[in-house]
Amino acid sequence: MTDYIERAFEDDGKTSPVSPKVALLGLSKVYGALGRVKRLAYEKGVLEAKRLPAKVVAIGNLTAGGTGKTPMTLFAARWYRQKGARVVIVSRGYGGSLSKRGAVVSDGDVVFLSPHEAGDEPVMMAEQLPGVPVVIGSDRVAAGMEACDRFRPDVVILDDAYQHIRLARDLNILLADASRPFGNGHVLPRGPLREPLSALSWADAVVLTRAGDGAAGDFLSHLSGELKSRAAALPVFASSHRVSLSDGAGTPMTPDALGPAFLFSGIAKNHAFEEGARALGVSIAGSRFFGDHHPYTEAEITALEAQARDCGASVLLTTDKDRVKVRTMTTMPLATISVSIDFGEDLSAVTSLLDILLRP
């Protein structure tokens, strides 16, 4: 059934009277209606968002799956740090055993929790952002208050929080994959949208990831009517993903120095990881892919290494997110492909937007 739903995400939205897609469509309409009611309750003041004693920037998307939220979060955190601001990242901690309770992953100097406890992305961000504390909690209000009480930040960055409107924000940045920003246009479970497209109107800016020339115009072409006019008034920034190779110690390396590699990953878009490896010129001996946030076991890594050796690979190649989970299990050399966000000509406009939160 899971495979069927994933295929349904990719079609053109047409349904057949005898197709199970009709049932998914019905569920989507219910899910979408609930999302609209929730937003409306906050718009009309029936529900009131909680405000933190710090400026808050939320980074998120409308669709399930990877759009590059983590590279954007890393970019924003580093930029604010360079400006001398005290920054804390608050994340749900998806997949972590302490997500429901909430916990401090890092105080900016020491990483206290494992990926099993905190989730893979918070640990990865904590390791890559010295000086930036990371706090997790499925209750973002409680996690945000903990972050402010403990670290007194100037700016709190909410990772993957576009739908978490119970916590007020000063800047709402929406990410969308330029190649297919809204999937088939349907809300879960019939499509990949987490909520109806009308939620786009809550954004202060849109960042298109994996974007080429003319991406902003292509993005607007997916919209119509009042929503299109609202979106046309938003700043829309184009960005691309820049990939780089490094060894197990984080030292940059070339594809030639890497040698034949066995690829593996457990992210939302494994094909993008493989495409990045090919773009770098990596010699790919074989590959194996898993679902997003996959909890690797010792047995799986042992089997994966055996498969890699059978393929003639001399090194395992994975993502930063997967590396933090498997590095204590591997016996073969382990290298990573890192992804960063590149705004090109839009860089100045993006940093000007972020700078709004630092103004008196």
Short mmCIF file of C-alpha atoms in Angstrom, two decimals:
data_model
loop_
_atom_site.label_atom_id
_atom_site.label_comp_id
_atom_site.label_asym_id
_atom_site.label_seq_id
_atom_site.Cartn_x
_atom_site.Cartn_y
_atom_site.Cartn_z
CA MET A 1 0.00 0.00 0.00
CA THR A 2 2.88 2.35 0.79
CA ASP A 3 4.32 1.87 -2.71
CA TYR A 4 0.90 2.56 -4.19
CA ILE A 5 0.57 5.84 -2.30
CA GLU A 6 4.06 6.91 -3.38
CA ARG A 7 3.11 6.26 -7.03
CA ALA A 8 -0.09 8.22 -6.51
CA PHE A 9 2.03 11.21 -5.44
CA GLU A 10 3.63 11.28 -8.87
CA ASP A 11 0.63 11.10 -11.20
CA ASP A 12 -1.28 13.96 -12.78
CA GLY A 13 -4.10 13.94 -10.27
CA LYS A 14 -6.70 12.23 -12.48
CA THR A 15 -8.86 9.58 -10.88
CA SER A 16 -10.91 6.63 -12.04
CA PRO A 17 -14.23 5.59 -10.45
CA VAL A 18 -12.80 2.14 -9.81
CA SER A 19 -9.42 3.33 -8.57
CA PRO A 20 -8.32 3.31 -4.90
CA LYS A 21 -7.15 6.84 -5.66
CA VAL A 22 -10.77 7.91 -5.12
CA ALA A 23 -10.53 6.81 -1.49
CA LEU A 24 -7.20 8.61 -1.09
CA LEU A 25 -8.73 11.72 -2.64
CA GLY A 26 -11.57 11.63 -0.11
CA LEU A 27 -9.12 11.39 2.76
CA SER A 28 -7.10 14.22 1.22
CA LYS A 29 -10.12 16.50 1.19
CA VAL A 30 -10.76 15.81 4.87
CA TYR A 31 -7.10 16.36 5.75
CA GLY A 32 -7.00 19.55 3.70
CA ALA A 33 -10.17 20.89 5.30
CA LEU A 34 -8.71 20.33 8.76
CA GLY A 35 -5.61 22.26 7.72
CA ARG A 36 -7.68 25.19 6.47
CA VAL A 37 -9.77 25.27 9.66
CA LYS A 38 -6.61 25.30 11.77
CA ARG A 39 -5.10 28.21 9.87
CA LEU A 40 -8.42 30.09 9.93
CA ALA A 41 -8.67 29.70 13.70
CA TYR A 42 -5.36 31.50 14.11
CA GLU A 43 -6.21 34.13 11.49
CA LYS A 44 -9.48 35.01 13.24
CA GLY A 45 -7.96 35.02 16.72
CA VAL A 46 -9.87 31.98 17.96
CA LEU A 47 -6.47 30.47 18.73
CA GLU A 48 -3.46 32.57 19.65
CA ALA A 49 0.11 31.73 18.69
CA LYS A 50 2.64 31.77 21.52
CA ARG A 51 5.48 34.26 21.20
CA LEU A 52 9.05 33.69 22.31
CA PRO A 53 11.29 36.39 23.86
CA ALA A 54 13.46 36.33 20.73
CA LYS A 55 13.11 36.88 17.01
CA VAL A 56 11.89 33.74 15.26
CA VAL A 57 12.48 32.57 11.70
CA ALA A 58 10.63 29.46 10.54
CA ILE A 59 11.92 27.35 7.66
CA GLY A 60 9.68 24.73 6.13
CA ASN A 61 7.75 23.51 3.11
CA LEU A 62 4.29 22.55 1.91
CA THR A 63 5.22 19.06 0.72
CA ALA A 64 6.35 15.88 2.42
CA GLY A 65 9.86 14.87 1.46
CA GLY A 66 13.15 16.63 0.94
CA THR A 67 13.24 20.18 -0.42
CA GLY A 68 16.52 21.25 1.14
CA LYS A 69 15.32 22.58 4.49
CA THR A 70 18.46 21.49 6.34
CA PRO A 71 20.93 23.28 4.01
CA MET A 72 18.77 26.41 4.32
CA THR A 73 18.72 26.13 8.10
CA LEU A 74 22.51 25.72 8.18
CA PHE A 75 22.92 28.72 5.88
CA ALA A 76 20.71 30.96 8.02
CA ALA A 77 22.37 29.89 11.28
CA ARG A 78 25.85 30.53 9.93
CA TRP A 79 24.84 33.92 8.53
CA TYR A 80 23.36 35.10 11.83
CA ARG A 81 26.45 33.86 13.69
CA GLN A 82 28.69 35.80 11.32
CA LYS A 83 26.64 38.89 12.14
CA GLY A 84 27.36 38.37 15.83
CA ALA A 85 23.87 37.25 16.80
CA ARG A 86 23.20 34.55 19.36
CA VAL A 87 21.35 31.78 17.52
CA VAL A 88 19.56 28.62 18.61
CA ILE A 89 18.01 25.98 16.34
CA VAL A 90 14.80 24.30 17.47
CA SER A 91 13.89 21.08 15.69
CA ARG A 92 11.25 18.43 16.19
CA GLY A 93 13.89 15.72 16.46
CA TYR A 94 12.09 13.36 14.13
CA GLY A 95 12.94 9.73 14.84
CA GLY A 96 14.66 10.51 18.13
CA SER A 97 13.60 8.73 21.30
CA LEU A 98 13.64 12.03 23.23
CA SER A 99 11.57 14.01 20.72
CA LYS A 100 8.34 13.83 22.72
CA ARG A 101 10.00 14.78 26.01
CA GLY A 102 12.30 17.40 24.50
CA ALA A 103 16.02 17.81 25.13
CA VAL A 104 19.11 19.91 24.48
CA VAL A 105 21.14 18.27 21.73
CA SER A 106 24.05 20.69 21.94
CA ASP A 107 24.98 23.81 23.89
CA GLY A 108 27.06 25.01 20.96
CA ASP A 109 30.23 23.43 22.34
CA VAL A 110 29.34 19.84 23.23
CA VAL A 111 26.93 17.47 21.48
CA PHE A 112 25.19 15.59 24.28
CA LEU A 113 22.86 13.23 22.42
CA SER A 114 23.13 10.45 19.87
CA PRO A 115 21.12 10.25 16.63
CA HIS A 116 19.01 7.56 18.29
CA GLU A 117 18.05 10.00 21.03
CA ALA A 118 17.82 13.26 19.07
CA GLY A 119 17.23 12.20 15.47
CA ASP A 120 19.78 12.30 12.67
CA GLU A 121 19.31 15.87 11.41
CA PRO A 122 19.62 17.66 14.79
CA VAL A 123 22.86 15.81 15.57
CA MET A 124 24.22 16.54 12.10
CA MET A 125 23.38 20.25 12.47
CA ALA A 126 24.85 20.39 15.97
CA GLU A 127 28.15 18.95 14.73
CA GLN A 128 28.33 21.33 11.77
CA LEU A 129 27.41 24.49 13.72
CA PRO A 130 29.91 25.23 16.50
CA GLY A 131 28.58 27.99 18.70
CA VAL A 132 24.95 27.28 17.83
CA PRO A 133 22.90 25.34 20.41
CA VAL A 134 20.33 22.85 19.12
CA VAL A 135 17.18 21.94 21.04
CA ILE A 136 14.61 19.30 20.08
CA GLY A 137 10.98 18.71 20.99
CA SER A 138 7.78 17.74 19.22
CA ASP A 139 6.18 20.55 21.24
CA ARG A 140 7.96 23.48 19.57
CA VAL A 141 6.52 26.00 22.03
CA ALA A 142 8.02 24.15 25.00
CA ALA A 143 11.28 23.54 23.12
CA GLY A 144 11.45 27.19 22.08
CA MET A 145 10.91 28.39 25.65
CA GLU A 146 13.60 25.99 26.89
CA ALA A 147 15.97 27.34 24.24
CA CYS A 148 15.28 30.95 25.24
CA ASP A 149 15.47 30.32 29.00
CA ARG A 150 18.75 28.46 28.73
CA PHE A 151 20.63 30.27 25.95
CA ARG A 152 19.09 33.78 25.70
CA PRO A 153 19.27 33.88 21.89
CA ASP A 154 18.70 36.87 19.65
CA VAL A 155 17.29 34.59 16.94
CA VAL A 156 15.56 31.21 17.12
CA ILE A 157 15.48 29.21 13.90
CA LEU A 158 12.59 26.74 13.69
CA ASP A 159 13.60 23.86 11.46
CA ASP A 160 10.79 22.26 9.44
CA ALA A 161 8.10 24.33 11.15
CA TYR A 162 5.91 25.89 8.45
CA GLN A 163 2.90 23.93 9.73
CA HIS A 164 3.70 24.44 13.42
CA ILE A 165 1.73 27.70 13.65
CA ARG A 166 1.13 27.44 17.41
CA LEU A 167 4.48 29.21 17.74
CA ALA A 168 4.57 32.78 16.39
CA ARG A 169 7.30 33.70 13.95
CA ASP A 170 8.71 36.97 12.63
CA LEU A 171 9.89 35.54 9.32
CA ASN A 172 8.30 32.60 7.51
CA ILE A 173 10.46 31.10 4.74
CA LEU A 174 8.83 28.50 2.51
CA LEU A 175 10.99 26.12 0.47
CA ALA A 176 9.80 24.40 -2.70
CA ASP A 177 11.56 22.08 -5.13
CA ALA A 178 11.62 24.03 -8.38
CA SER A 179 11.28 20.87 -10.47
CA ARG A 180 7.86 20.04 -9.00
CA PRO A 181 6.94 22.42 -6.18
CA PHE A 182 3.52 20.96 -5.32
CA GLY A 183 3.69 17.38 -6.61
CA ASN A 184 0.34 16.39 -8.10
CA GLY A 185 -1.44 19.23 -6.27
CA HIS A 186 -3.21 16.99 -3.76
CA VAL A 187 -2.97 16.97 0.02
CA LEU A 188 -1.86 13.85 1.90
CA PRO A 189 -2.51 10.94 1.45
CA ARG A 190 -3.52 11.45 -2.21
CA GLY A 191 -0.54 13.71 -2.84
CA PRO A 192 2.54 15.08 -1.10
CA LEU A 193 1.08 18.39 0.15
CA ARG A 194 1.03 18.70 3.93
CA GLU A 195 -1.74 21.29 3.68
CA PRO A 196 -3.68 23.12 0.94
CA LEU A 197 -1.90 25.54 -1.37
CA SER A 198 -3.78 28.40 0.29
CA ALA A 199 -1.21 28.12 3.11
CA LEU A 200 1.29 29.67 0.71
CA SER A 201 -0.20 33.05 1.65
CA TRP A 202 1.38 32.76 5.12
CA ALA A 203 4.90 32.86 3.66
CA ASP A 204 7.08 35.97 3.79
CA ALA A 205 9.38 34.59 1.09
CA VAL A 206 9.76 31.53 -1.11
CA VAL A 207 13.08 29.79 -1.75
CA LEU A 208 13.11 27.54 -4.81
CA THR A 209 15.65 24.75 -4.45
CA ARG A 210 17.32 22.87 -7.30
CA ALA A 211 16.33 25.82 -9.49
CA GLY A 212 17.46 26.74 -13.00
CA ASP A 213 16.96 29.83 -15.14
CA GLY A 214 13.41 31.18 -15.11
CA ALA A 215 12.50 29.22 -12.00
CA ALA A 216 10.46 32.01 -10.42
CA GLY A 217 8.23 32.30 -13.48
CA ASP A 218 7.81 28.53 -13.64
CA PHE A 219 6.81 28.51 -9.98
CA LEU A 220 4.06 31.08 -10.53
CA SER A 221 2.75 29.09 -13.50
CA HIS A 222 1.70 26.34 -11.06
CA LEU A 223 -0.69 28.77 -9.37
CA SER A 224 -3.87 30.51 -10.47
CA GLY A 225 -6.34 33.19 -9.43
CA GLU A 226 -6.04 34.97 -6.10
CA LEU A 227 -3.28 32.64 -4.91
CA LYS A 228 -1.16 33.56 -7.92
CA SER A 229 -1.58 37.27 -7.23
CA ARG A 230 -0.58 36.73 -3.59
CA ALA A 231 2.47 34.69 -4.57
CA ALA A 232 3.47 37.27 -7.18
CA ALA A 233 3.85 39.79 -4.37
CA LEU A 234 6.23 37.53 -2.44
CA PRO A 235 10.01 37.58 -2.81
CA VAL A 236 10.91 34.39 -4.70
CA PHE A 237 14.57 33.38 -4.59
CA ALA A 238 16.22 30.76 -6.78
CA SER A 239 18.87 28.48 -5.32
CA SER A 240 20.86 25.43 -6.30
CA HIS A 241 22.50 22.69 -4.28
CA ARG A 242 26.28 22.56 -4.23
CA VAL A 243 27.78 19.15 -3.44
CA SER A 244 31.24 18.31 -2.15
CA LEU A 245 33.21 15.23 -1.09
CA SER A 246 34.96 14.68 2.21
CA ASP A 247 36.57 11.78 4.04
CA GLY A 248 35.59 10.40 7.44
CA ALA A 249 37.44 13.22 9.20
CA GLY A 250 35.68 15.90 7.17
CA THR A 251 38.71 16.67 4.99
CA PRO A 252 37.79 17.63 1.40
CA MET A 253 38.82 15.09 -1.21
CA THR A 254 38.63 14.51 -4.96
CA PRO A 255 36.78 11.68 -6.74
CA ASP A 256 40.13 10.25 -7.89
CA ALA A 257 41.35 10.05 -4.30
CA LEU A 258 38.06 8.43 -3.30
CA GLY A 259 38.32 5.41 -5.59
CA PRO A 260 35.45 3.02 -6.45
CA ALA A 261 32.60 3.81 -4.06
CA PHE A 262 29.52 2.00 -2.83
CA LEU A 263 26.67 4.45 -2.36
CA PHE A 264 24.02 4.14 0.33
CA SER A 265 21.57 6.57 1.88
CA GLY A 266 18.27 6.83 3.69
CA ILE A 267 16.89 10.24 2.76
CA ALA A 268 13.70 11.53 1.14
CA LYS A 269 15.27 11.80 -2.31
CA ASN A 270 17.92 9.12 -2.66
CA HIS A 271 18.05 9.70 -6.41
CA ALA A 272 19.26 13.26 -5.78
CA PHE A 273 22.15 11.88 -3.71
CA GLU A 274 23.10 9.50 -6.53
CA GLU A 275 22.83 12.29 -9.10
CA GLY A 276 25.13 14.43 -6.94
CA ALA A 277 27.71 11.64 -6.83
CA ARG A 278 27.60 11.29 -10.61
CA ALA A 279 27.90 15.05 -11.06
CA LEU A 280 31.07 15.01 -8.95
CA GLY A 281 32.53 12.27 -11.13
CA VAL A 282 32.48 9.55 -8.48
CA SER A 283 33.23 6.03 -9.71
CA ILE A 284 30.13 4.15 -8.50
CA ALA A 285 30.70 0.44 -7.94
CA GLY A 286 27.23 -0.23 -6.54
CA SER A 287 24.47 1.20 -4.39
CA ARG A 288 21.71 0.46 -1.92
CA PHE A 289 19.03 2.85 -0.72
CA PHE A 290 16.69 2.98 2.26
CA GLY A 291 13.69 5.01 3.40
CA ASP A 292 14.04 8.48 4.91
CA HIS A 293 15.48 8.55 8.47
CA HIS A 294 16.24 4.83 8.26
CA PRO A 295 17.41 3.38 11.62
CA TYR A 296 20.40 1.28 10.53
CA THR A 297 21.31 -1.88 12.40
CA GLU A 298 24.71 -3.54 12.82
CA ALA A 299 23.48 -6.47 10.72
CA GLU A 300 22.44 -4.17 7.88
CA ILE A 301 25.80 -2.43 7.82
CA THR A 302 27.64 -5.76 7.87
CA ALA A 303 25.55 -6.96 4.92
CA LEU A 304 26.00 -3.65 3.14
CA GLU A 305 29.78 -3.82 3.49
CA ALA A 306 29.80 -7.37 2.14
CA GLN A 307 27.79 -6.19 -0.86
CA ALA A 308 30.18 -3.28 -1.33
CA ARG A 309 33.25 -5.53 -1.32
CA ASP A 310 31.59 -7.90 -3.78
CA CYS A 311 31.11 -4.91 -6.10
CA GLY A 312 34.80 -4.03 -5.89
CA ALA A 313 34.23 -0.87 -3.85
CA SER A 314 37.04 0.41 -1.66
CA VAL A 315 34.97 2.96 0.26
CA LEU A 316 31.41 3.57 1.42
CA LEU A 317 29.87 6.88 0.35
CA THR A 318 26.84 8.34 2.10
CA THR A 319 25.18 11.58 3.22
CA ASP A 320 26.04 13.70 6.25
CA LYS A 321 22.70 12.72 7.78
CA ASP A 322 23.40 9.00 7.40
CA ARG A 323 27.05 9.27 8.45
CA VAL A 324 26.21 10.33 12.00
CA LYS A 325 24.16 7.14 12.42
CA VAL A 326 26.54 4.57 10.95
CA ARG A 327 30.07 5.82 11.66
CA THR A 328 30.47 3.63 14.75
CA MET A 329 29.29 0.53 12.85
CA THR A 330 31.43 0.60 9.71
CA THR A 331 34.74 -1.16 9.19
CA MET A 332 35.30 0.08 5.63
CA PRO A 333 36.46 3.66 4.97
CA LEU A 334 33.48 6.04 5.08
CA ALA A 335 33.20 9.20 2.98
CA THR A 336 30.37 11.69 2.62
CA ILE A 337 28.74 13.97 0.11
CA SER A 338 27.78 17.25 1.75
CA VAL A 339 25.10 19.56 0.38
CA SER A 340 25.07 23.33 0.76
CA ILE A 341 22.70 25.92 -0.67
CA ASP A 342 23.93 28.42 -3.26
CA PHE A 343 21.84 31.51 -4.00
CA GLY A 344 24.01 32.90 -6.79
CA GLU A 345 22.73 36.32 -7.84
CA ASP A 346 19.99 36.21 -5.19
CA LEU A 347 22.45 36.02 -2.27
CA SER A 348 22.32 39.72 -1.42
CA ALA A 349 18.52 39.77 -1.47
CA VAL A 350 18.31 36.69 0.76
CA THR A 351 20.71 38.08 3.36
CA SER A 352 18.82 41.40 3.32
CA LEU A 353 15.69 39.45 4.17
CA LEU A 354 17.42 37.67 7.07
CA ASP A 355 18.84 40.99 8.26
CA ILE A 356 15.33 42.30 8.95
CA LEU A 357 15.31 40.36 12.23
CA LEU A 358 18.49 42.08 13.45
CA ARG A 359 17.18 45.62 13.00
CA PRO A 360 16.11 47.55 16.11
#
